[in-house]
Short mmCIF file of C-alpha atoms and ligand atoms in Angstrom, two decimals:
data_model
loop_
_atom_site.label_atom_id
_atom_site.label_comp_id
_atom_site.label_asym_id
_atom_site.label_seq_id
_atom_site.Cartn_x
_atom_site.Cartn_y
_atom_site.Cartn_z
CA UNK O 25 113.19 86.36 -178.77
CA UNK O 26 115.44 87.03 -181.72
CA UNK O 27 116.84 84.82 -184.44
CA UNK O 28 119.04 82.12 -182.90
CA UNK O 29 121.64 80.25 -184.88
CA UNK O 30 123.20 77.16 -183.34
CA UNK O 31 125.77 76.41 -186.03
CA UNK O 32 127.07 78.36 -189.03
CA UNK O 33 128.74 76.84 -192.11
CA UNK O 34 130.16 78.31 -195.31
CA UNK O 35 130.39 75.48 -197.87
CA UNK O 36 132.60 75.83 -200.97
CA UNK O 37 130.35 74.10 -203.49
CA UNK O 38 126.66 73.91 -204.29
CA UNK O 39 126.75 70.11 -203.94
CA UNK O 40 128.05 70.45 -200.39
CA UNK O 41 125.50 73.17 -199.56
CA UNK O 42 122.64 71.04 -200.89
CA UNK O 43 123.74 68.03 -198.84
CA UNK O 44 124.02 70.13 -195.68
CA UNK O 45 120.55 71.58 -196.33
CA UNK O 46 119.01 68.10 -196.08
CA UNK O 47 119.81 68.08 -192.33
CA UNK O 48 116.87 68.73 -190.04
CA UNK O 49 116.71 72.40 -188.99
CA UNK O 50 119.13 73.50 -191.73
CA UNK O 51 118.37 76.74 -193.61
CA UNK O 52 119.95 78.84 -196.34
CA UNK O 53 121.18 82.34 -195.51
CA UNK O 54 120.82 85.06 -198.11
CA UNK O 55 121.69 88.56 -196.94
CA UNK O 56 120.01 87.76 -193.57
CA UNK O 57 118.09 91.05 -193.64
CA UNK O 58 114.64 89.53 -193.47
CA UNK O 59 115.63 86.43 -191.56
CA UNK O 60 116.81 88.93 -188.93
CA UNK O 61 113.24 90.05 -188.26
CA UNK O 62 112.02 86.59 -187.28
CA UNK O 63 112.12 84.83 -183.94
CA UNK O 64 113.18 81.25 -184.46
CA UNK O 65 116.08 78.88 -184.08
CA UNK O 66 118.10 77.75 -187.08
CA UNK O 67 120.06 74.63 -186.18
CA UNK O 68 122.42 74.89 -189.15
CA UNK O 69 122.76 78.16 -191.07
CA UNK O 70 124.25 77.67 -194.54
CA UNK O 71 125.97 80.73 -196.02
CA UNK O 72 126.20 80.54 -199.82
CA UNK O 73 128.70 83.36 -200.38
CA UNK O 74 131.52 80.98 -201.45
CA UNK O 75 129.61 78.58 -203.72
CA UNK O 76 129.97 80.70 -206.85
CA UNK O 77 126.42 81.92 -207.47
CA UNK O 78 126.99 85.67 -207.06
CA UNK O 79 127.87 86.64 -210.65
CA UNK O 80 125.82 88.45 -213.26
CA UNK O 81 126.51 87.64 -216.93
CA UNK O 82 124.96 87.03 -220.34
CA UNK O 83 124.44 83.49 -221.64
CA UNK O 84 122.35 82.01 -224.47
CA UNK O 85 120.25 85.14 -224.87
CA UNK O 86 119.56 85.56 -221.15
CA UNK O 87 120.82 87.95 -218.48
CA UNK O 88 121.79 85.50 -215.74
CA UNK O 89 121.78 86.80 -212.18
CA UNK O 90 123.24 84.51 -209.50
CA UNK O 91 120.94 84.01 -206.52
CA UNK O 92 123.62 85.38 -204.16
CA UNK O 93 124.03 88.61 -206.17
CA UNK O 94 123.05 91.60 -204.02
CA UNK O 95 120.17 93.73 -205.27
CA UNK O 96 122.58 96.68 -205.63
CA UNK O 97 125.04 94.61 -207.72
CA UNK O 98 122.17 93.78 -210.01
CA UNK O 99 120.85 97.35 -210.12
CA UNK O 100 124.21 98.82 -211.15
CA UNK O 101 125.31 96.05 -213.52
CA UNK O 102 125.78 97.28 -217.11
CA UNK O 103 123.59 94.45 -218.46
CA UNK O 104 120.74 95.64 -216.25
CA UNK O 105 121.31 99.37 -216.66
CA UNK O 106 121.27 98.99 -220.45
CA UNK O 107 118.29 96.65 -220.59
CA UNK O 108 114.80 97.99 -221.49
CA UNK O 109 115.89 101.58 -221.04
CA UNK O 110 117.07 101.05 -217.45
CA UNK O 111 113.67 99.69 -216.37
CA UNK O 112 115.03 97.29 -213.74
CA UNK O 113 117.66 99.76 -212.54
CA UNK O 114 114.83 102.14 -211.78
CA UNK O 115 112.45 99.56 -210.25
CA UNK O 116 115.16 98.17 -207.93
CA UNK O 117 116.02 101.70 -206.79
CA UNK O 118 112.66 101.79 -204.97
CA UNK O 119 113.50 98.76 -202.82
CA UNK O 120 113.98 100.44 -199.44
CA UNK O 121 117.47 101.91 -199.05
CA UNK O 122 120.96 101.76 -200.56
CA UNK O 123 122.24 100.12 -197.36
CA UNK O 124 119.62 97.36 -197.58
CA UNK O 125 120.10 96.75 -201.32
CA UNK O 126 123.82 96.28 -200.72
CA UNK O 127 123.04 93.30 -198.46
CA UNK O 128 119.75 91.76 -199.64
CA UNK O 129 120.24 89.00 -202.20
CA UNK O 130 118.23 88.07 -205.28
CA UNK O 131 117.57 84.56 -203.91
CA UNK O 132 116.46 85.88 -200.50
CA UNK O 133 114.09 88.23 -202.32
CA UNK O 134 112.50 85.76 -204.76
CA UNK O 135 112.27 82.53 -202.73
CA UNK O 136 110.05 83.77 -199.86
CA UNK O 137 107.41 85.10 -202.35
CA UNK O 138 106.57 88.10 -200.17
CA UNK O 139 103.40 89.87 -201.23
CA UNK O 140 104.84 93.34 -200.67
CA UNK O 141 107.78 92.75 -203.00
CA UNK O 142 108.47 95.37 -205.67
CA UNK O 143 111.27 93.26 -207.10
CA UNK O 144 109.12 90.22 -207.87
CA UNK O 145 106.47 92.33 -209.63
CA UNK O 146 109.14 94.07 -211.72
CA UNK O 147 110.86 90.88 -212.90
CA UNK O 148 107.56 89.03 -213.43
CA UNK O 149 106.66 91.60 -216.08
CA UNK O 150 109.65 90.39 -218.13
CA UNK O 151 110.23 86.90 -219.57
CA UNK O 152 111.91 85.60 -216.44
CA UNK O 153 112.86 82.16 -215.21
CA UNK O 154 114.33 80.83 -211.99
CA UNK O 155 116.66 77.88 -211.54
CA UNK O 156 116.90 75.62 -208.50
CA UNK O 157 119.71 73.20 -207.83
CA UNK O 158 117.46 70.12 -207.70
CA UNK O 159 114.12 71.21 -209.18
CA UNK O 160 115.82 72.77 -212.22
CA UNK O 161 114.64 75.66 -214.36
CA UNK O 162 111.09 77.01 -214.47
CA UNK O 163 109.19 80.13 -215.49
CA UNK O 164 108.93 82.66 -212.67
CA UNK O 165 105.12 82.58 -212.88
CA UNK O 166 105.14 78.77 -212.46
CA UNK O 167 107.40 79.13 -209.42
CA UNK O 168 105.07 81.75 -207.89
CA UNK O 169 101.88 79.80 -208.59
CA UNK O 170 103.12 76.43 -207.24
CA UNK O 171 104.57 75.21 -203.92
CA UNK O 172 108.20 76.28 -203.40
CA UNK O 173 110.68 73.43 -203.98
CA UNK O 174 111.42 72.09 -200.50
CA UNK O 175 114.96 71.84 -199.15
CA UNK O 176 116.29 73.20 -202.44
CA UNK O 177 118.60 76.08 -203.38
CA UNK O 178 117.74 78.80 -205.87
CA UNK O 179 120.82 79.26 -208.02
CA UNK O 180 119.85 81.76 -210.75
CA UNK O 181 117.34 84.28 -212.02
CA UNK O 182 117.30 84.39 -215.82
CA UNK O 183 115.87 87.32 -217.77
CA UNK O 184 115.37 86.83 -221.49
CA UNK O 185 117.28 89.51 -223.36
CA UNK O 186 114.76 90.64 -225.93
CA UNK O 187 113.71 94.09 -227.11
CA UNK O 188 111.12 95.03 -224.50
CA UNK O 189 109.55 98.28 -223.37
CA UNK O 190 108.54 98.18 -219.72
CA UNK O 191 107.08 100.30 -216.93
CA UNK O 192 106.90 99.86 -213.13
CA UNK O 193 104.36 101.76 -211.02
CA UNK O 194 103.47 101.72 -207.33
CA UNK O 195 101.38 103.47 -204.72
CA UNK O 196 102.71 103.96 -201.20
CA UNK O 197 102.16 106.39 -198.38
CA UNK O 198 105.66 107.83 -198.78
CA UNK O 199 108.57 106.86 -201.04
CA UNK O 200 110.32 105.25 -198.06
CA UNK O 201 107.59 102.74 -197.31
CA UNK O 202 106.28 99.44 -198.64
CA UNK O 203 104.11 99.47 -201.76
CA UNK O 204 100.43 99.19 -200.95
CA UNK O 205 99.88 97.99 -204.47
CA UNK O 206 102.25 97.85 -207.44
CA UNK O 207 102.08 97.03 -211.14
CA UNK O 208 104.59 96.30 -213.87
CA UNK O 209 104.05 95.86 -217.59
CA UNK O 210 106.12 95.08 -220.61
CA UNK O 211 105.70 94.34 -224.32
CA UNK O 212 108.09 93.08 -226.94
CA UNK O 213 108.91 95.36 -229.87
CA UNK O 214 108.58 93.44 -233.13
CA UNK O 215 108.50 95.03 -236.59
CA UNK O 216 107.22 98.33 -235.22
CA UNK O 217 104.51 96.62 -233.14
CA UNK O 218 104.15 95.82 -229.45
CA UNK O 219 103.50 92.11 -228.93
CA UNK O 220 103.67 89.54 -226.14
CA UNK O 221 102.36 91.86 -223.42
CA UNK O 222 102.94 90.93 -219.79
CA UNK O 223 100.90 92.49 -216.99
CA UNK O 224 101.95 91.85 -213.36
CA UNK O 225 100.27 93.25 -210.25
CA UNK O 226 101.68 92.80 -206.75
CA UNK O 227 101.07 93.76 -203.12
CA UNK O 228 97.37 92.94 -203.60
CA UNK O 229 98.49 92.19 -200.81
CA UNK O 230 99.27 88.69 -202.15
CA UNK O 231 102.42 88.00 -204.14
CA UNK O 232 102.61 89.39 -207.68
CA UNK O 233 100.55 87.59 -210.31
CA UNK O 234 100.07 87.88 -214.05
CA UNK O 235 96.73 88.99 -215.43
CA UNK O 236 96.53 86.63 -218.40
CA UNK O 237 93.16 88.06 -219.45
CA UNK O 238 94.56 91.60 -219.64
CA UNK O 239 97.55 90.23 -221.59
CA UNK O 240 95.19 88.56 -224.06
CA UNK O 241 93.29 91.80 -224.65
CA UNK O 242 96.47 93.84 -225.18
CA UNK O 243 97.83 91.22 -227.57
CA UNK O 244 94.74 91.89 -229.72
CA UNK O 245 95.40 95.65 -229.74
CA UNK O 246 96.28 98.62 -227.59
CA UNK O 247 93.99 101.45 -228.68
CA UNK O 248 91.82 103.22 -226.08
CA UNK O 249 89.07 100.63 -226.24
CA UNK O 250 91.48 97.72 -225.73
CA UNK O 251 93.23 99.53 -222.90
CA UNK O 252 89.91 100.03 -221.08
CA UNK O 253 89.04 96.36 -221.60
CA UNK O 254 92.46 95.22 -220.41
CA UNK O 255 92.19 97.24 -217.20
CA UNK O 256 88.72 95.83 -216.49
CA UNK O 257 89.89 92.29 -217.26
CA UNK O 258 92.75 92.69 -214.77
CA UNK O 259 90.36 93.97 -212.08
CA UNK O 260 88.03 91.02 -212.63
CA UNK O 261 90.72 88.37 -212.84
CA UNK O 262 93.05 89.16 -209.95
CA UNK O 263 92.16 88.88 -206.26
CA UNK O 264 92.57 91.98 -204.10
CA UNK O 265 92.22 91.72 -200.32
CA UNK O 266 92.07 93.94 -197.22
CA UNK O 267 94.93 94.33 -194.79
CA UNK O 268 95.84 96.86 -192.11
CA UNK O 269 97.00 99.34 -194.78
CA UNK O 270 94.19 99.42 -197.34
CA UNK O 271 90.95 97.72 -198.36
CA UNK O 272 90.96 95.28 -201.27
CA UNK O 273 88.36 97.39 -203.09
CA UNK O 274 90.57 100.50 -202.97
CA UNK O 275 93.64 98.50 -204.00
CA UNK O 276 91.76 97.18 -207.01
CA UNK O 277 90.78 100.68 -208.16
CA UNK O 278 94.33 102.01 -207.71
CA UNK O 279 95.77 98.95 -209.48
CA UNK O 280 93.54 99.83 -212.44
CA UNK O 281 94.98 103.34 -212.56
CA UNK O 282 98.56 102.06 -212.27
CA UNK O 283 98.07 99.50 -215.05
CA UNK O 284 96.53 102.15 -217.32
CA UNK O 285 99.42 104.54 -216.67
CA UNK O 286 101.97 101.79 -217.27
CA UNK O 287 100.33 100.81 -220.59
CA UNK O 288 100.54 104.49 -221.61
CA UNK O 289 104.23 104.56 -220.77
CA UNK O 290 104.97 101.37 -222.67
CA UNK O 291 103.12 102.65 -225.75
CA UNK O 292 105.07 105.90 -225.35
CA UNK D 25 133.34 80.57 -183.46
CA UNK D 26 136.15 82.89 -184.63
CA UNK D 27 136.08 85.50 -187.38
CA UNK D 28 138.85 87.58 -188.93
CA UNK D 29 137.79 91.02 -190.13
CA UNK D 30 139.70 94.08 -191.26
CA UNK D 31 138.26 97.01 -189.36
CA UNK D 32 139.34 100.54 -190.30
CA UNK D 33 142.45 99.07 -191.94
CA UNK D 34 143.50 96.71 -189.12
CA UNK D 35 142.95 92.95 -189.07
CA UNK D 36 141.14 91.70 -185.96
CA UNK D 37 140.30 88.21 -184.77
CA UNK D 38 137.17 87.98 -182.70
CA UNK D 39 135.31 85.24 -180.88
CA UNK D 40 131.62 85.52 -181.70
CA UNK D 41 128.39 83.61 -181.34
CA UNK D 42 126.86 82.47 -184.67
CA UNK D 43 123.72 84.47 -183.77
CA UNK D 44 125.57 87.77 -183.29
CA UNK D 45 124.87 90.60 -185.67
CA UNK D 46 127.71 92.82 -186.85
CA UNK D 47 126.31 95.76 -184.87
CA UNK D 48 126.51 93.80 -181.58
CA UNK D 49 130.08 92.76 -182.23
CA UNK D 50 131.33 96.19 -183.33
CA UNK D 51 129.85 97.90 -180.28
CA UNK D 52 131.19 95.18 -177.97
CA UNK D 53 134.65 95.75 -179.47
CA UNK D 54 134.47 99.49 -178.81
CA UNK D 55 133.35 100.96 -182.15
CA UNK D 56 130.74 103.11 -180.46
CA UNK D 57 130.03 105.37 -183.46
CA UNK D 58 127.91 102.47 -184.73
CA UNK D 59 124.48 103.12 -183.23
CA UNK D 60 121.53 100.86 -182.52
CA UNK D 61 118.19 102.57 -183.04
CA UNK D 62 115.44 100.67 -184.90
CA UNK D 63 117.33 97.33 -185.10
CA UNK D 64 115.09 96.36 -188.04
CA UNK D 65 116.88 97.76 -191.09
CA UNK D 66 115.01 101.02 -191.36
CA UNK D 67 116.83 103.98 -189.77
CA UNK D 68 120.43 103.78 -191.04
CA UNK D 69 121.98 104.68 -187.65
CA UNK D 70 124.02 101.44 -187.76
CA UNK D 71 125.47 102.04 -191.25
CA UNK D 72 129.07 100.90 -191.86
CA UNK D 73 130.98 100.17 -195.05
CA UNK D 74 131.42 96.50 -195.94
CA UNK D 75 134.11 96.09 -198.61
CA UNK D 76 133.60 99.78 -199.39
CA UNK D 77 129.81 99.75 -199.73
CA UNK D 78 127.33 101.01 -197.13
CA UNK D 79 125.47 98.25 -195.28
CA UNK D 80 123.22 97.99 -192.22
CA UNK D 81 125.27 96.39 -189.47
CA UNK D 82 122.09 95.54 -187.52
CA UNK D 83 120.99 93.29 -190.37
CA UNK D 84 124.24 91.50 -191.31
CA UNK D 85 125.21 88.36 -189.42
CA UNK D 86 128.72 88.84 -188.02
CA UNK D 87 129.66 85.29 -189.02
CA UNK D 88 129.16 86.17 -192.70
CA UNK D 89 131.75 88.94 -192.36
CA UNK D 90 134.72 86.59 -191.91
CA UNK D 91 137.40 87.76 -194.38
CA UNK D 92 135.67 91.05 -195.17
CA UNK D 93 136.66 94.66 -194.67
CA UNK D 94 134.62 96.97 -192.46
CA UNK D 95 134.86 100.74 -192.13
CA UNK D 96 133.09 102.64 -189.38
CA UNK D 97 132.72 106.40 -188.87
CA UNK D 98 135.86 106.28 -186.67
CA UNK D 99 137.85 105.14 -189.72
CA UNK D 100 136.85 108.06 -191.96
CA UNK D 101 136.63 110.93 -189.46
CA UNK D 102 139.86 112.56 -190.70
CA UNK D 103 138.82 112.40 -194.34
CA UNK D 104 135.42 113.83 -193.43
CA UNK D 105 136.66 116.83 -191.47
CA UNK D 106 135.21 119.28 -194.02
CA UNK D 107 131.83 117.57 -193.74
CA UNK D 108 131.90 117.71 -189.95
CA UNK D 109 132.66 121.45 -190.16
CA UNK D 110 129.79 121.92 -192.61
CA UNK D 111 127.42 120.14 -190.20
CA UNK D 112 128.50 122.43 -187.37
CA UNK D 113 128.29 125.64 -189.39
CA UNK D 114 124.80 124.77 -190.67
CA UNK D 115 123.55 123.92 -187.17
CA UNK D 116 122.65 120.51 -188.54
CA UNK D 117 122.94 118.39 -185.40
CA UNK D 118 120.74 118.12 -182.37
CA UNK D 119 121.15 114.91 -180.38
CA UNK D 120 123.69 113.66 -182.97
CA UNK D 121 122.63 110.03 -182.70
CA UNK D 122 122.05 109.70 -186.45
CA UNK D 123 125.24 111.56 -187.43
CA UNK D 124 127.85 108.75 -187.66
CA UNK D 125 125.61 106.57 -189.87
CA UNK D 126 124.81 109.57 -192.06
CA UNK D 127 128.48 110.49 -192.30
CA UNK D 128 129.33 106.99 -193.57
CA UNK D 129 126.59 107.36 -196.19
CA UNK D 130 127.76 110.79 -197.31
CA UNK D 131 131.31 109.40 -197.63
CA UNK D 132 130.01 106.55 -199.83
CA UNK D 133 127.85 108.94 -201.83
CA UNK D 134 130.84 111.19 -202.59
CA UNK D 135 132.70 108.16 -203.98
CA UNK D 136 129.68 107.08 -206.06
CA UNK D 137 129.40 110.60 -207.52
CA UNK D 138 133.14 110.57 -208.31
CA UNK D 139 132.73 107.16 -210.02
CA UNK D 140 129.81 108.46 -212.07
CA UNK D 141 127.34 105.98 -210.51
CA UNK D 142 125.18 108.68 -208.87
CA UNK D 143 124.41 112.07 -210.37
CA UNK D 144 125.39 115.20 -208.49
CA UNK D 145 122.00 116.84 -208.10
CA UNK D 146 119.47 117.44 -205.33
CA UNK D 147 117.08 114.65 -206.32
CA UNK D 148 119.80 111.96 -206.65
CA UNK D 149 121.44 112.94 -203.35
CA UNK D 150 118.13 112.85 -201.48
CA UNK D 151 117.28 109.43 -202.92
CA UNK D 152 120.69 108.02 -202.01
CA UNK D 153 120.24 109.12 -198.40
CA UNK D 154 116.61 108.03 -198.01
CA UNK D 155 117.55 105.27 -195.57
CA UNK D 156 118.98 107.63 -192.93
CA UNK D 157 116.34 108.86 -190.54
CA UNK D 158 116.77 111.74 -188.10
CA UNK D 159 114.22 112.24 -185.37
CA UNK D 160 115.37 115.71 -184.26
CA UNK D 161 116.61 117.96 -187.02
CA UNK D 162 113.88 118.08 -189.65
CA UNK D 163 116.66 117.38 -192.19
CA UNK D 164 117.05 120.91 -193.57
CA UNK D 165 120.31 121.73 -191.75
CA UNK D 166 121.75 118.36 -192.74
CA UNK D 167 120.65 118.92 -196.31
CA UNK D 168 122.40 122.33 -196.44
CA UNK D 169 125.57 120.82 -194.98
CA UNK D 170 125.58 117.85 -197.35
CA UNK D 171 124.93 119.98 -200.44
CA UNK D 172 127.71 122.37 -199.36
CA UNK D 173 130.17 119.49 -198.79
CA UNK D 174 129.34 117.78 -202.11
CA UNK D 175 129.10 121.01 -204.06
CA UNK D 176 125.47 120.40 -205.09
CA UNK D 177 124.06 123.64 -206.48
C1 LIG V 311 113.39 96.75 -193.55
C2 LIG V 311 113.14 96.10 -194.85
C3 LIG V 311 112.50 96.83 -195.88
C4 LIG V 311 112.26 96.24 -197.13
N1 LIG V 311 111.66 96.97 -198.10
C5 LIG V 311 111.40 96.43 -199.31
C6 LIG V 311 110.78 97.19 -200.34
O1 LIG V 311 110.47 98.36 -200.19
N2 LIG V 311 110.54 96.56 -201.53
C7 LIG V 311 110.88 95.27 -201.74
O2 LIG V 311 110.65 94.75 -202.85
N3 LIG V 311 111.50 94.53 -200.79
C8 LIG V 311 111.75 95.08 -199.58
N4 LIG V 311 112.37 94.33 -198.60
C9 LIG V 311 112.75 92.93 -198.91
C10 LIG V 311 114.20 92.86 -199.37
O3 LIG V 311 114.28 93.34 -200.68
C11 LIG V 311 114.75 91.43 -199.37
O4 LIG V 311 113.92 90.65 -200.14
C12 LIG V 311 114.78 90.79 -198.04
O5 LIG V 311 115.33 91.69 -197.15
C13 LIG V 311 115.47 89.44 -198.03
O6 LIG V 311 116.74 89.41 -198.63
P1 LIG V 311 117.94 88.60 -197.97
O7 LIG V 311 118.91 88.26 -199.05
O8 LIG V 311 118.48 89.33 -196.82
O9 LIG V 311 117.21 87.25 -197.53
P2 LIG V 311 117.33 86.42 -196.17
O10 LIG V 311 116.66 87.18 -195.07
O11 LIG V 311 118.71 85.96 -195.95
O12 LIG V 311 116.46 85.15 -196.60
C14 LIG V 311 115.06 85.19 -196.75
C15 LIG V 311 114.57 83.73 -196.96
O13 LIG V 311 114.98 83.24 -198.23
C16 LIG V 311 115.69 82.00 -198.10
N5 LIG V 311 116.75 82.00 -199.11
C17 LIG V 311 117.69 82.98 -199.31
N6 LIG V 311 118.45 82.69 -200.38
C18 LIG V 311 118.03 81.48 -200.84
C19 LIG V 311 118.43 80.65 -201.95
N7 LIG V 311 119.42 81.00 -202.78
N8 LIG V 311 117.76 79.48 -202.13
C20 LIG V 311 116.76 79.12 -201.31
N9 LIG V 311 116.33 79.87 -200.26
C21 LIG V 311 116.94 81.04 -200.04
C22 LIG V 311 116.22 81.99 -196.67
O14 LIG V 311 116.37 80.67 -196.21
C23 LIG V 311 115.11 82.74 -195.92
O15 LIG V 311 114.06 81.88 -195.58
C24 LIG V 311 112.63 94.89 -197.34
C25 LIG V 311 113.28 94.16 -196.33
C26 LIG V 311 113.53 94.75 -195.11
C27 LIG V 311 114.25 93.95 -194.05
S1 LIG V 312 119.65 100.17 -186.28
FE1 LIG V 312 120.13 99.32 -188.22
S2 LIG V 312 118.82 100.33 -189.56
FE2 LIG V 312 118.20 101.07 -187.63
S1 LIG V 313 120.09 114.76 -184.58
FE1 LIG V 313 118.93 113.49 -183.28
S2 LIG V 313 118.41 111.80 -184.53
FE2 LIG V 313 119.37 113.14 -185.89
#
């Protein structure tokens, strides 16, 4: 069985879309690329392309990315290409193919919290927030660590525009495959120092998470001894599990190597 | 339900089911260059341009295309004559099933290079085309033809 849609609507406003979503069996459509792989019936499919949440712009010190922006629009936007030395431009370029990135949306990528996601790991390593129509604005890590707002619409991804150095690393069997484990790091540049480190590891195979213990260690210092301690803290703190691709134990070791390499790149 | 789409420069009005994917509709309407292979977003055989940008027609709901512009390999064949000749002279085709999707991608790539969005070098070209799989050729003939057509040294 494939995906079955009984009724399709294209509301003009977010208010209208939200009201429609409250109907039983109603669901939001992003780019429909992943929804396509499932076998279920959607009674009412709500297409958000006309509700005005596709733009990318700067506001109050944040890069704001509408939830209906396509991954490719985001990748090639000047605000993204010029941010943190093109870090996100590069990370997004590893999401499958050009043809997929031209369709897949930011909302459809963040809301399902897929473990394999490269995108979520990459944005989690920055100071990022998400905004929902009803539930409002929250830190990305709070969104990932708590139940997803039910029957709600993600409207924006907000990336704080601050001077950050960042690095994204992954391990996969070939470039055109899913990450078996991935890691992203960033630190803020302040008066010649690197502060406010963020360490995210994804595809463990669970969804990306921050290693707060590793962040604490790096905030104390980033010489060789601190780097070693940060890597060990990350390996102790985060859960790694087996799946059909790799064992959790192997993932953990590789994650350690990726984090160490990424710290090296951020330090420069 | 009804959708209006501009296909290869001509407006069409089609009756579709809300569950139809663009690939199903295009093939049903006779655009047979658009191929179904993996049907999961991986192989690129179904690639068409949506509003000028390459997209996987197997993964886009046809209903969402109302008001949009679609270009298939049929619509660019004349402009791509040099590329087709390069494919032939490099012996780059075997069964040919992947060729229309790849041609659409090479067309888009040429425009991206002209707009300065993609660099004109081997690495950038290979990365742009990563989503087009070919099960027969081993890629080398295609690579020679594409580099020749784009002028990649
Ligand atoms: C073949 C394939 C390969 C992929 N490879 C990679 C990869 O290498 N790396 C990677 O990081 N990702 C990868 N992805 C994931 C991809 O980046 C997208 O995340 C995914 O395809 C979904 O995007 P979409 O916009 O099509 O979402 P859809 O399929 O339309 O939606 C997904 C879910 O999100 C919900 N949703 C969508 N938008 C909203 C919103 N605004 N508010 C609330 N709910 C919403 C929908 O209801 C649905 O449940 C891959 C996907 C596919 C299909
Ligand atoms: S048929 Fe669409 S990507 Fe393979
Ligand atoms: S020539 Fe047969 S799939 Fe490419």
